[in-house]
């Protein structure tokens, strides 16, 4: 039984991780806004609220290091949002460093480690110092601000009010009345509608709702739009708009226009009974908020809705559910075999039909359950892409290069387990793109390129796969340097270098120790990494491709399955062993005509559909003896036909139950099939003994002794309780097509 304290800690880690990820996204938006000079105060306020929430969570669960960092960061952000300091590159650096440290602190807390973290102390010292230049003071107001109004504004709201006035904005009062049951949605709609026209500064309840189930609000808004335009825009949202006149010679121009009650008048005598409680229940605002409470309204609104619409689920619980689905899939297969046996019995035909109908219903519900669980496991790639964006910002600064990251397809979804394993490979590829690919500003300008380099990160779904592309507009890969490095390390001979294709040369970057850089930096250059990237991608059932043009840039393409949990597979027999080939990698299966096989450069090829296809005999690849297995199968067939008694030799050899002689059985049993496996544009013909059929399988991990063996991604139990190894098609294709073919090119064993 799980202890309630353990559950609470799990919830803390989960919620804190979500907040940190959200912080990362907000900081990226803030960084972009600073570069384009379009800073949105709401973003700064969002960051402040997130850190404030994180501080409270950390304090509650005893995460002292995180709470201390959050406290200091909150002070910095409070000064920033109140305009006491200006946002600058140094301030942004501190914020980004804080987010990175949050992640490491969280991981240490999860692992139960309490080791010293000097980097946290260093950052705390920096946060204590003046992080940014003081902001210029605001000019005198050209409005007479009602003291009653100022008394109910938070410090942040008063700052935003004065900032908008100083920038020449016109103030407007929006009066709205909403039903309490729908106030959340109504306020959201109003904010979305008003956003393009200006900034909403505060909401003040008047206590004058038409009945006890409604509430009237005065909303103070700053805008440059003319009154008539604002009235038209906000009419649909139910807002009556009045302009607040500026100061004139007669002293008029307070926030409340002449003839209208003051916005603060309703609050001078206190809020009517029931209003505070009614508004509190919606999570929208508090009648008498503390300094930071009113700033938390947006966060509270979204938090309430997210609690209602989302539920956190431990991935291990989903794994257990998926295992149950796998067991049900085995039951389905067993039911199918039982139906076939009943069909073969004439007296049980009616029963077999009933069972067949029941099986179809079972299949339908099982498929729906399987699809539902898989959907729950899916998460957007944006979880990884957001981290990469922060990495690009930091690395480009370290390398003193100007880089713009363009992300598309972040909403593309894949299995959570794949997303978790993708972070490191993609991060290394991004480092390489910046360090090896993107040139310095001076070099780019000298060759007529924009000073700012571009890295495009794109993701999209293609069938049952997801494709991730990382493309830069840098200098491309220097194939001459690549060949020199390969020759120096003995990866290839001079003869190989003369005959190797351009594509094969590019793939040398995935060889251990190969690098085109002559100097070693903290970012890259040691030739360690791209081979590991390729290995990790292969472990996920994926493949990585590279394309590069000198002076134009380089494009890395990663193709991955959408999920690793449960797959449809083609079950095949090779000698006496069963294998499962994921259908996502199967193009087609055809009978092999041995007479059409020809040798080209030591490789066995056929022509299929006007295209050359290389063959891989799995029996030879895995060292299986098809001849022994063939003899055993024939003996079994003949033994079954004799019923155990002796049989006389017939002309042309002994005869089986189908009237064919031994030679006929041998020829029929020697028939082989080609399963055309593919990953991206690459194809390989896998030669197998028998095609068994299609089946949904749950992949189980191999034990420690087999986990490092290339060519297998796991094992699965079939419906008849036999075990089949699951082929890692991408790894096989990669190894066979790029010179790693372990087949013995012995002419005597060419045709089994």
XYZ file of C-alpha atoms in Angstrom:
752
model
C 0.000 0.000 0.000
C 1.383 3.402 -0.968
C 1.896 5.753 1.982
C -0.101 9.005 1.775
C 3.119 10.948 2.394
C 4.749 9.261 -0.600
C 1.731 10.096 -2.745
C 1.914 13.713 -1.607
C 5.612 13.909 -2.525
C 4.875 12.410 -5.943
C 2.226 15.092 -6.432
C 4.742 17.752 -5.374
C 7.344 16.553 -7.883
C 4.754 16.340 -10.641
C 3.285 19.784 -9.986
C 6.692 21.404 -9.483
C 7.915 19.901 -12.763
C 4.891 21.331 -14.589
C 5.543 24.773 -13.108
C 9.233 24.660 -14.080
C 8.348 23.623 -17.642
C 5.824 26.468 -17.816
C 8.487 28.865 -16.534
C 10.784 27.786 -19.332
C 8.110 28.527 -21.941
C 7.312 31.917 -20.404
C 10.993 32.898 -20.341
C 11.373 31.999 -24.002
C 8.367 34.200 -24.787
C 9.885 36.979 -22.677
C 13.264 36.632 -24.408
C 11.578 36.894 -27.810
C 9.556 39.904 -26.633
C 12.696 41.696 -25.427
C 14.462 41.073 -28.752
C 11.484 42.461 -30.677
C 10.875 45.270 -28.157
C 7.322 44.038 -27.497
C 7.426 43.128 -23.810
C 4.045 42.034 -22.475
C 3.731 42.814 -18.736
C 1.408 39.820 -18.397
C 4.304 37.487 -19.236
C 6.481 38.989 -16.487
C 3.552 38.681 -14.111
C 3.030 35.042 -15.138
C 6.680 34.283 -14.330
C 6.330 36.051 -10.974
C 3.196 34.060 -10.086
C 4.808 30.763 -11.077
C 7.868 31.416 -8.886
C 5.594 32.526 -6.037
C 3.619 29.272 -6.306
C 6.808 27.221 -6.504
C 8.125 28.899 -3.357
C 4.982 27.928 -1.472
C 5.106 24.327 -2.695
C 8.797 23.958 -1.880
C 8.300 25.356 1.613
C 5.374 23.030 2.246
C 7.374 19.925 1.318
C 10.649 20.935 2.933
C 12.569 21.569 -0.298
C 14.626 24.293 1.378
C 17.071 24.893 -1.461
C 14.237 25.417 -3.957
C 12.301 27.628 -1.536
C 15.351 29.847 -0.900
C 16.088 30.238 -4.604
C 12.414 31.007 -5.286
C 12.365 33.677 -2.568
C 15.338 35.535 -4.043
C 13.999 35.135 -7.572
C 10.614 36.437 -6.468
C 12.255 39.618 -5.160
C 13.967 40.178 -8.508
C 10.752 39.562 -10.447
C 8.757 41.815 -8.146
C 11.183 44.666 -8.810
C 10.985 43.881 -12.507
C 7.196 43.878 -12.753
C 6.918 47.008 -10.625
C 9.308 48.844 -12.928
C 12.010 49.381 -10.304
C 14.583 47.767 -12.600
C 14.661 47.371 -16.360
C 14.714 44.016 -18.056
C 18.118 43.352 -19.588
C 20.281 40.550 -20.958
C 21.843 40.002 -17.529
C 18.419 39.724 -15.896
C 17.274 37.222 -18.513
C 20.445 35.187 -18.000
C 19.720 34.976 -14.278
C 16.168 33.849 -14.976
C 17.243 31.155 -17.439
C 19.964 29.917 -15.077
C 17.366 29.700 -12.324
C 15.087 27.495 -14.427
C 17.969 25.150 -15.241
C 18.861 24.921 -11.550
C 15.240 24.252 -10.620
C 15.376 21.137 -12.778
C 18.570 19.887 -11.137
C 17.303 20.633 -7.631
C 14.110 18.714 -8.378
C 16.090 15.723 -9.642
C 18.242 15.738 -6.498
C 15.109 15.855 -4.344
C 13.615 12.913 -6.251
C 16.813 10.894 -5.832
C 17.026 11.758 -2.138
C 20.426 13.415 -2.607
C 21.428 16.276 -0.357
C 24.844 16.962 -1.854
C 26.142 20.553 -1.875
C 25.200 22.603 -4.927
C 27.686 25.492 -5.111
C 26.049 26.714 -8.328
C 22.908 27.525 -6.320
C 24.930 29.583 -3.838
C 26.633 31.390 -6.724
C 23.282 32.254 -8.263
C 21.890 33.429 -4.921
C 24.837 35.819 -4.591
C 24.134 37.203 -8.060
C 20.448 37.638 -7.242
C 21.417 39.632 -4.129
C 23.359 42.052 -6.307
C 21.836 44.719 -8.520
C 20.636 42.567 -11.410
C 19.674 45.334 -13.775
C 19.633 49.091 -14.321
C 17.073 51.105 -12.399
C 14.068 52.073 -14.440
C 13.513 55.706 -15.311
C 10.917 57.475 -13.193
C 7.448 58.011 -14.602
C 6.453 61.559 -15.603
C 3.689 63.427 -13.821
C 0.259 61.972 -14.379
C -2.089 63.799 -16.680
C -4.971 62.299 -14.717
C -6.085 63.116 -11.194
C -6.102 59.640 -9.687
C -8.891 59.110 -7.170
C -7.259 58.347 -3.771
C -10.104 55.951 -3.049
C -9.223 53.961 -6.152
C -5.505 53.917 -5.371
C -6.257 52.554 -1.903
C -7.734 49.348 -3.356
C -5.167 48.781 -6.096
C -2.228 46.485 -5.513
C 1.231 47.983 -5.927
C 1.570 46.175 -9.251
C -1.794 47.447 -10.525
C -0.928 51.016 -9.538
C 2.405 50.660 -11.359
C 0.658 49.402 -14.506
C -1.866 52.249 -14.259
C 0.830 54.923 -14.019
C 2.951 53.252 -16.747
C 0.032 53.258 -19.185
C -0.796 56.872 -18.382
C 2.845 57.868 -18.892
C 2.898 56.170 -22.295
C -0.055 58.259 -23.453
C -2.771 55.640 -23.118
C -6.377 56.677 -22.592
C -8.215 55.202 -19.602
C -11.626 53.586 -19.956
C -14.137 52.151 -17.540
C -15.823 48.924 -18.610
C -18.962 48.017 -16.680
C -20.069 44.410 -16.937
C -22.533 42.160 -15.169
C -22.026 38.400 -15.148
C -23.860 35.426 -13.706
C -21.729 33.807 -10.995
C -22.081 30.358 -12.558
C -20.464 31.518 -15.812
C -18.162 34.304 -14.631
C -14.963 32.369 -15.396
C -15.787 31.876 -19.056
C -17.266 35.367 -19.388
C -14.134 37.023 -17.990
C -11.925 34.893 -20.207
C -13.921 35.887 -23.283
C -13.717 39.545 -22.291
C -9.936 39.407 -21.752
C -9.374 37.704 -25.096
C -11.523 40.293 -26.866
C -9.894 43.248 -25.080
C -6.266 42.084 -25.402
C -5.621 43.477 -28.937
C -6.916 46.901 -27.870
C -4.931 47.496 -24.688
C -4.373 46.354 -21.119
C -6.901 45.524 -18.427
C -5.490 46.939 -15.203
C -7.958 45.846 -12.524
C -11.392 44.405 -11.793
C -13.452 45.981 -9.003
C -16.753 44.448 -7.843
C -19.433 47.104 -7.253
C -21.799 44.835 -5.331
C -24.660 46.026 -7.521
C -25.652 42.825 -9.296
C -29.209 42.493 -10.557
C -29.787 39.536 -8.189
C -27.892 37.387 -5.704
C -26.695 35.071 -8.484
C -24.951 37.817 -10.466
C -22.197 40.333 -9.876
C -21.400 43.704 -11.427
C -17.794 44.682 -12.079
C -16.041 47.908 -12.966
C -12.976 47.203 -15.097
C -10.220 49.761 -15.559
C -8.607 49.483 -18.994
C -5.892 51.439 -20.824
C -6.039 51.675 -24.617
C -5.059 53.805 -27.605
C -8.230 52.875 -29.485
C -10.972 55.493 -30.006
C -14.016 55.159 -27.738
C -16.353 54.152 -30.588
C -14.034 51.368 -31.766
C -13.693 49.999 -28.241
C -17.459 50.111 -27.712
C -18.038 48.127 -30.907
C -15.364 45.571 -30.044
C -16.500 44.934 -26.476
C -20.251 45.132 -26.993
C -20.482 41.392 -27.742
C -18.683 40.645 -24.466
C -21.389 42.570 -22.592
C -19.275 45.584 -21.596
C -20.538 49.178 -21.414
C -17.526 51.392 -22.182
C -16.969 54.944 -20.900
C -13.892 57.099 -21.513
C -12.279 58.699 -18.462
C -11.366 62.314 -19.343
C -7.863 63.642 -18.759
C -7.051 66.510 -16.400
C -8.250 69.942 -17.584
C -8.028 73.519 -16.324
C -11.103 73.067 -14.137
C -9.491 70.205 -12.247
C -11.816 67.586 -13.700
C -10.537 64.299 -14.960
C -10.733 61.876 -12.098
C -11.088 58.199 -12.867
C -14.873 58.378 -12.525
C -16.356 60.595 -15.293
C -18.682 63.453 -14.269
C -22.197 62.237 -13.605
C -21.032 58.667 -12.954
C -20.310 57.183 -9.515
C -16.628 56.810 -8.613
C -15.106 53.380 -9.244
C -13.962 53.282 -5.648
C -17.166 54.606 -4.148
C -18.651 51.171 -3.671
C -15.545 50.058 -1.820
C -15.234 52.984 0.612
C -17.915 51.551 2.851
C -16.803 47.963 2.359
C -18.020 45.335 -0.035
C -21.637 44.224 0.521
C -22.116 40.992 2.409
C -21.980 37.933 0.180
C -19.971 39.498 -2.619
C -16.592 38.440 -1.227
C -17.738 34.874 -0.723
C -19.486 34.690 -4.082
C -16.466 35.970 -5.950
C -14.112 33.757 -3.949
C -16.064 30.685 -5.043
C -15.351 31.464 -8.695
C -11.643 31.782 -8.055
C -11.702 35.054 -9.974
C -10.692 37.632 -7.366
C -10.748 38.556 -3.710
C -12.550 41.593 -2.338
C -9.601 42.688 -0.217
C -6.583 40.981 -1.714
C -3.102 41.015 -0.248
C -0.336 42.563 -2.336
C 0.160 39.544 -4.583
C -3.296 37.978 -4.432
C -4.906 40.012 -7.175
C -1.965 39.174 -9.439
C -2.770 35.477 -8.956
C -6.265 35.665 -10.406
C -5.324 34.405 -13.858
C -3.342 31.516 -12.409
C -6.217 30.537 -10.112
C -8.693 30.587 -12.979
C -6.586 28.342 -15.181
C -5.728 26.095 -12.235
C -9.368 25.472 -11.407
C -10.190 24.581 -14.987
C -7.145 22.330 -15.369
C -8.101 20.373 -12.236
C -11.477 19.679 -13.789
C -10.160 18.734 -17.224
C -6.889 16.882 -16.592
C -5.715 14.130 -14.270
C -2.081 13.205 -13.621
C -1.428 9.524 -14.185
C 1.773 7.720 -13.219
C 3.304 6.250 -16.380
C 3.894 2.966 -14.518
C 0.146 2.634 -13.977
C -0.359 3.050 -17.703
C 2.296 0.399 -18.291
C 0.371 -2.026 -16.078
C -2.821 -1.261 -17.997
C -0.999 -1.839 -21.253
C 0.209 -5.209 -19.982
C -3.407 -6.132 -19.239
C -4.314 -5.137 -22.793
C -1.511 -7.394 -23.963
C -2.922 -10.320 -21.979
C -6.346 -9.649 -23.479
C -4.776 -9.689 -26.927
C -3.438 -13.181 -26.154
C -6.925 -14.261 -25.098
C -8.258 -12.884 -28.380
C -5.760 -14.974 -30.345
C -6.698 -18.078 -28.349
C -10.375 -17.396 -29.048
C -9.609 -17.135 -32.742
C -7.914 -20.538 -32.765
C -10.840 -22.055 -30.865
C -13.258 -20.654 -33.447
C -11.230 -22.269 -36.238
C -11.284 -25.636 -34.455
C -15.037 -25.444 -33.977
C -15.543 -24.559 -37.629
C -13.705 -27.731 -38.556
C -16.205 -29.782 -36.532
C -19.464 -30.014 -38.567
C -21.638 -30.807 -35.500
C -20.565 -27.622 -33.704
C -21.210 -25.176 -36.540
C -23.944 -23.191 -34.755
C -21.810 -22.869 -31.638
C -18.845 -21.727 -33.711
C -20.938 -19.002 -35.359
C -22.074 -17.695 -31.950
C -18.515 -17.748 -30.701
C -17.326 -15.964 -33.846
C -19.835 -13.145 -33.273
C -18.730 -12.887 -29.658
C -15.102 -12.741 -30.757
C -15.814 -9.864 -33.160
C -17.490 -7.897 -30.359
C -14.541 -8.627 -28.084
C -12.105 -7.515 -30.795
C -13.950 -4.236 -31.278
C -13.965 -3.342 -27.572
C -10.371 -4.427 -27.086
C -9.267 -2.247 -30.007
C -11.100 0.739 -28.502
C -9.493 0.112 -25.108
C -6.060 -0.225 -26.672
C -6.465 2.994 -28.662
C -7.693 4.841 -25.567
C -4.742 3.810 -23.415
C -2.272 4.642 -26.168
C -3.860 8.072 -26.516
C -3.422 8.725 -22.787
C 0.281 7.874 -23.100
C 0.784 10.421 -25.872
C 2.389 13.766 -25.043
C 3.377 16.677 -27.315
C 6.962 16.978 -28.493
C 6.796 20.562 -27.275
C 7.897 19.221 -23.878
C 11.308 18.498 -25.414
C 11.334 21.383 -27.885
C 10.929 23.971 -25.099
C 14.068 22.644 -23.402
C 15.929 22.737 -26.703
C 14.993 26.378 -27.195
C 16.622 27.256 -23.862
C 19.702 25.226 -24.806
C 19.999 27.050 -28.139
C 19.869 30.396 -26.387
C 22.622 29.447 -23.944
C 24.922 27.672 -26.420
C 24.668 30.420 -29.025
C 25.685 32.956 -26.372
C 28.591 30.760 -25.252
C 29.713 30.357 -28.878
C 29.218 34.088 -29.548
C 26.881 33.366 -32.466
C 23.517 34.824 -33.413
C 20.976 32.036 -33.814
C 17.230 32.100 -34.366
C 15.366 28.863 -33.590
C 12.149 28.327 -35.568
C 9.904 25.599 -34.123
C 6.981 24.010 -35.964
C 4.987 20.904 -35.127
C 5.520 21.101 -31.351
C 1.966 19.800 -30.936
C 2.887 16.496 -32.636
C 2.334 13.698 -30.118
C 4.374 10.575 -29.370
C 4.583 8.055 -26.542
C 5.768 9.646 -23.289
C 8.545 7.063 -22.958
C 9.936 8.124 -26.337
C 9.754 11.820 -25.430
C 11.730 11.192 -22.233
C 14.507 9.421 -24.148
C 14.636 11.987 -26.971
C 15.915 14.923 -24.961
C 19.633 14.033 -24.912
C 19.979 12.974 -28.590
C 18.166 16.069 -29.861
C 20.143 18.311 -27.529
C 23.433 16.960 -28.870
C 22.267 17.437 -32.468
C 21.334 21.022 -31.635
C 24.769 21.630 -30.096
C 26.415 20.306 -33.249
C 24.255 22.510 -35.462
C 25.390 25.607 -33.567
C 29.037 24.709 -33.036
C 29.789 22.920 -36.335
C 27.179 24.398 -38.654
C 26.248 28.008 -37.941
C 29.059 30.424 -38.787
C 30.051 33.491 -36.785
C 28.398 36.814 -37.606
C 31.452 38.130 -39.484
C 31.836 34.978 -41.590
C 28.144 34.915 -42.500
C 28.169 38.556 -43.555
C 31.335 37.995 -45.599
C 29.637 35.266 -47.674
C 26.417 37.244 -48.079
C 24.311 35.443 -45.484
C 22.140 37.133 -42.830
C 24.077 37.840 -39.641
C 21.607 35.726 -37.673
C 21.750 32.014 -38.407
C 18.577 29.944 -38.458
C 17.907 26.478 -37.094
C 14.531 25.015 -38.056
C 13.130 22.362 -35.710
C 10.172 20.639 -37.326
C 8.042 17.637 -36.392
C 5.178 15.903 -38.161
C 3.397 12.577 -38.228
C 3.888 10.270 -41.192
C 1.753 7.151 -40.998
C 2.637 5.296 -37.794
C 5.870 7.250 -37.437
C 6.833 10.720 -36.313
C 9.523 12.613 -38.205
C 11.736 15.224 -36.520
C 13.911 17.484 -38.672
C 16.744 19.725 -37.494
C 17.927 21.942 -40.341
C 20.477 24.752 -40.184
C 21.559 27.304 -42.795
C 25.232 27.024 -41.851
C 28.333 25.998 -43.766
C 27.414 22.340 -44.242
C 29.597 19.292 -43.599
C 33.111 19.336 -45.043
C 33.306 15.841 -46.590
C 37.046 16.181 -47.290
C 37.757 16.746 -43.598
C 35.412 13.887 -42.773
C 37.315 11.530 -45.078
C 40.655 12.698 -43.663
C 39.436 11.999 -40.130
C 38.180 8.547 -41.169
C 41.518 7.700 -42.828
C 43.510 8.894 -39.813
C 41.472 6.723 -37.464
C 41.583 3.712 -39.765
C 37.821 3.609 -40.238
C 38.384 3.185 -43.987
C 41.219 2.580 -46.434
C 42.302 4.963 -49.227
C 40.683 2.533 -51.696
C 37.392 2.719 -49.767
C 37.632 6.512 -49.757
C 37.839 6.591 -53.564
C 34.775 4.372 -54.065
C 32.552 5.501 -51.182
C 29.414 7.420 -52.163
C 28.704 10.950 -50.925
C 25.889 9.683 -48.705
C 28.128 7.040 -47.127
C 30.768 9.690 -46.423
C 28.187 11.853 -44.635
C 27.224 8.867 -42.483
C 30.808 8.737 -41.195
C 29.791 11.374 -38.639
C 28.045 8.538 -36.784
C 31.331 6.646 -36.389
C 32.984 6.920 -32.940
C 35.765 9.484 -32.749
C 35.086 11.139 -36.122
C 34.908 14.947 -36.114
C 35.557 17.661 -38.695
C 36.673 20.144 -36.021
C 40.385 20.580 -35.481
C 39.921 22.417 -32.182
C 38.109 21.113 -29.121
C 35.608 23.403 -27.407
C 33.411 22.972 -24.361
C 30.501 22.506 -26.745
C 31.853 19.809 -29.089
C 34.767 18.686 -31.233
C 35.954 15.497 -29.561
C 34.109 13.203 -31.977
C 32.168 11.765 -29.049
C 28.429 11.946 -29.291
C 26.908 11.401 -32.729
C 27.572 7.655 -32.515
C 25.775 7.667 -29.155
C 22.957 9.734 -30.680
C 22.520 7.125 -33.391
C 22.593 4.274 -30.865
C 19.964 5.930 -28.664
C 17.706 6.650 -31.630
C 18.047 2.999 -32.705
C 17.045 1.839 -29.219
C 13.791 3.723 -29.714
C 13.171 1.839 -32.949
C 14.153 4.853 -35.018
C 16.671 5.843 -37.636
C 18.628 9.036 -38.277
C 19.507 10.434 -41.702
C 21.813 13.274 -42.683
C 21.851 15.498 -45.756
C 24.278 18.370 -46.251
C 25.280 20.855 -48.939
C 28.496 22.897 -48.650
C 27.708 26.533 -47.941
C 23.965 25.847 -47.736
C 23.492 23.896 -44.517
C 22.775 20.520 -42.956
C 19.562 18.648 -42.292
C 19.226 15.820 -39.758
C 16.075 13.705 -40.026
C 14.983 11.388 -37.211
C 12.185 8.896 -37.903
C 10.590 7.183 -34.895
C 7.588 4.969 -34.169
C 4.758 6.814 -32.425
C 4.615 4.256 -29.611
C 6.663 1.380 -28.248
C 3.968 -0.051 -25.991
C 1.855 -2.319 -28.198
C 2.344 -2.885 -31.912
C 0.949 -4.834 -34.828
C 3.548 -7.277 -36.083
C 4.067 -9.829 -38.838
C 4.981 -13.172 -37.266
C 7.489 -15.186 -39.307
C 9.429 -18.415 -38.874
C 13.146 -18.684 -39.594
C 14.350 -22.286 -39.253
C 12.747 -23.371 -35.961
C 12.529 -19.872 -34.431
C 9.709 -17.326 -34.457
C 10.275 -13.622 -35.000
C 7.959 -10.594 -34.955
C 8.547 -7.768 -37.441
C 6.705 -4.492 -36.616
C 4.160 -3.784 -39.356
C 5.201 -0.127 -39.317
C 8.418 -1.318 -40.983
C 6.803 -3.818 -43.398
C 6.048 -2.715 -46.960
C 5.044 -6.096 -48.388
C 5.835 -9.815 -48.376
C 6.452 -11.866 -51.536
C 7.617 -15.378 -52.388
C 11.317 -15.630 -53.207
C 12.339 -16.961 -56.600
C 15.902 -18.149 -55.968
C 16.657 -18.038 -59.704
C 16.332 -14.242 -59.699
C 18.930 -13.687 -56.952
C 22.200 -12.227 -58.220
C 25.471 -11.191 -56.582
C 26.547 -7.539 -56.806
C 29.721 -6.517 -54.949
C 29.348 -9.490 -52.635
C 25.744 -8.669 -51.788
C 22.678 -10.644 -52.810
C 20.156 -8.618 -54.773
C 16.885 -9.035 -56.640
C 14.837 -6.695 -58.773
C 11.416 -6.065 -57.269
C 8.915 -3.692 -58.880
C 11.626 -2.181 -61.093
C 13.842 -1.414 -58.106
C 16.941 -3.192 -56.794
C 16.474 -4.735 -53.360
C 19.281 -6.098 -51.193
C 18.510 -9.369 -49.394
C 19.364 -10.425 -45.871
C 18.980 -14.153 -45.093
C 17.953 -14.112 -41.427
C 18.901 -17.781 -40.934
C 22.518 -16.989 -41.810
C 22.461 -13.697 -39.952
C 21.436 -15.406 -36.701
C 23.336 -18.671 -37.291
C 20.246 -20.898 -37.577
C 20.371 -24.270 -39.389
C 17.429 -24.413 -41.777
C 18.429 -27.831 -43.150
C 18.106 -29.581 -39.771
C 14.790 -27.880 -39.106
C 13.571 -28.851 -42.589
C 14.416 -32.521 -42.011
C 12.619 -32.480 -38.664
C 9.488 -30.965 -40.199
C 9.418 -33.550 -43.008
C 9.918 -36.361 -40.507
C 7.037 -34.987 -38.482
C 4.780 -34.829 -41.526
C 5.625 -38.366 -42.599
C 5.301 -39.701 -39.069
C 1.856 -38.185 -38.786
C 0.832 -39.693 -42.126
C 2.033 -43.225 -41.142
C 0.447 -43.119 -37.747
C 3.670 -44.629 -36.449
C 3.714 -47.711 -38.735
C 6.249 -48.501 -41.404
C 5.562 -47.383 -44.958
C 6.870 -48.865 -48.188
C 8.996 -46.641 -50.368
C 7.096 -45.437 -53.385
C 8.365 -44.629 -56.821
C 10.057 -41.256 -56.607
C 10.414 -41.551 -52.835
C 8.093 -41.997 -49.889
C 4.732 -40.291 -50.047
C 3.127 -38.042 -47.484
C -0.574 -37.770 -46.679
C -1.095 -35.279 -49.529
C 0.264 -37.674 -52.090
C 3.501 -35.758 -52.542
C 6.751 -37.627 -52.328
C 9.585 -36.770 -49.964
C 11.252 -34.691 -52.648
C 7.995 -32.808 -53.186
C 7.704 -32.106 -49.471
C 11.325 -30.987 -49.346
C 10.890 -28.630 -52.293
C 7.683 -27.187 -50.835
C 9.269 -26.752 -47.407
C 12.353 -25.075 -48.887
C 10.218 -22.259 -50.287
C 11.231 -18.918 -48.786
C 9.647 -15.503 -48.554
C 10.918 -11.943 -48.674
C 9.577 -9.449 -46.154
C 10.361 -5.988 -47.533
C 11.280 -3.927 -44.469
C 11.723 -0.166 -44.709
C 12.643 2.867 -42.660
C 12.217 6.139 -44.482
C 13.577 5.677 -48.023
C 15.767 2.693 -47.140
C 14.585 -0.850 -47.875
C 15.904 -4.322 -47.124
C 14.526 -7.736 -48.089
C 14.443 -10.031 -45.039
C 14.404 -13.662 -46.205
C 12.335 -15.924 -43.916
C 11.159 -19.543 -44.005
C 7.429 -19.085 -43.353
C 4.867 -16.308 -42.992
C 2.674 -17.063 -39.942
C 0.371 -14.024 -39.926
C -0.376 -10.664 -38.324
C -0.843 -10.185 -34.575
C -0.926 -7.360 -32.021
C 1.907 -7.862 -29.554
C 3.153 -6.276 -26.353
C 6.927 -5.856 -26.405
C 8.753 -7.033 -23.290
C 12.292 -5.894 -22.548
C 15.096 -8.415 -22.987
C 17.155 -9.444 -19.983
C 20.506 -7.814 -19.171
C 22.426 -10.535 -21.022
C 20.575 -9.839 -24.294
C 19.777 -6.135 -24.051
C 23.018 -5.150 -25.807
C 22.522 -7.541 -28.754
C 21.816 -5.540 -31.901
C 18.920 -6.555 -34.094
C 16.317 -7.184 -31.387
C 14.108 -4.647 -29.623
C 12.456 -7.118 -27.243
C 10.407 -10.287 -27.019
C 6.710 -11.071 -27.024
C 4.411 -13.917 -26.066
C 2.098 -15.099 -28.829
C -1.465 -16.328 -28.455
C -0.388 -19.984 -28.285
C 2.097 -19.109 -25.490
C 5.132 -19.388 -27.776
C 7.819 -16.720 -27.513
C 8.953 -14.627 -30.477
C 11.854 -12.203 -30.619
C 10.898 -8.765 -31.951
C 13.230 -7.641 -34.728
C 14.658 -4.132 -34.538
C 14.095 -3.410 -38.226
C 15.712 0.076 -38.254
C 18.878 -1.275 -36.617
C 19.041 -4.224 -39.027
C 18.540 -2.008 -42.058
C 21.176 0.418 -40.823
C 23.707 -2.312 -40.087
C 23.189 -4.351 -43.264
C 23.027 -1.464 -45.725
C 26.031 0.350 -44.288
C 28.601 -2.389 -44.304
C 27.772 -4.040 -41.011
C 26.251 -7.113 -42.628
C 27.119 -10.100 -40.485
C 25.936 -12.542 -43.131
C 28.621 -14.964 -44.181
C 29.057 -14.470 -47.905
C 29.818 -18.141 -48.341
C 28.587 -19.223 -51.813
C 27.803 -22.668 -50.434
C 25.174 -21.195 -48.086
C 23.757 -18.586 -50.422
C 20.474 -20.388 -50.965
C 20.031 -22.162 -47.667
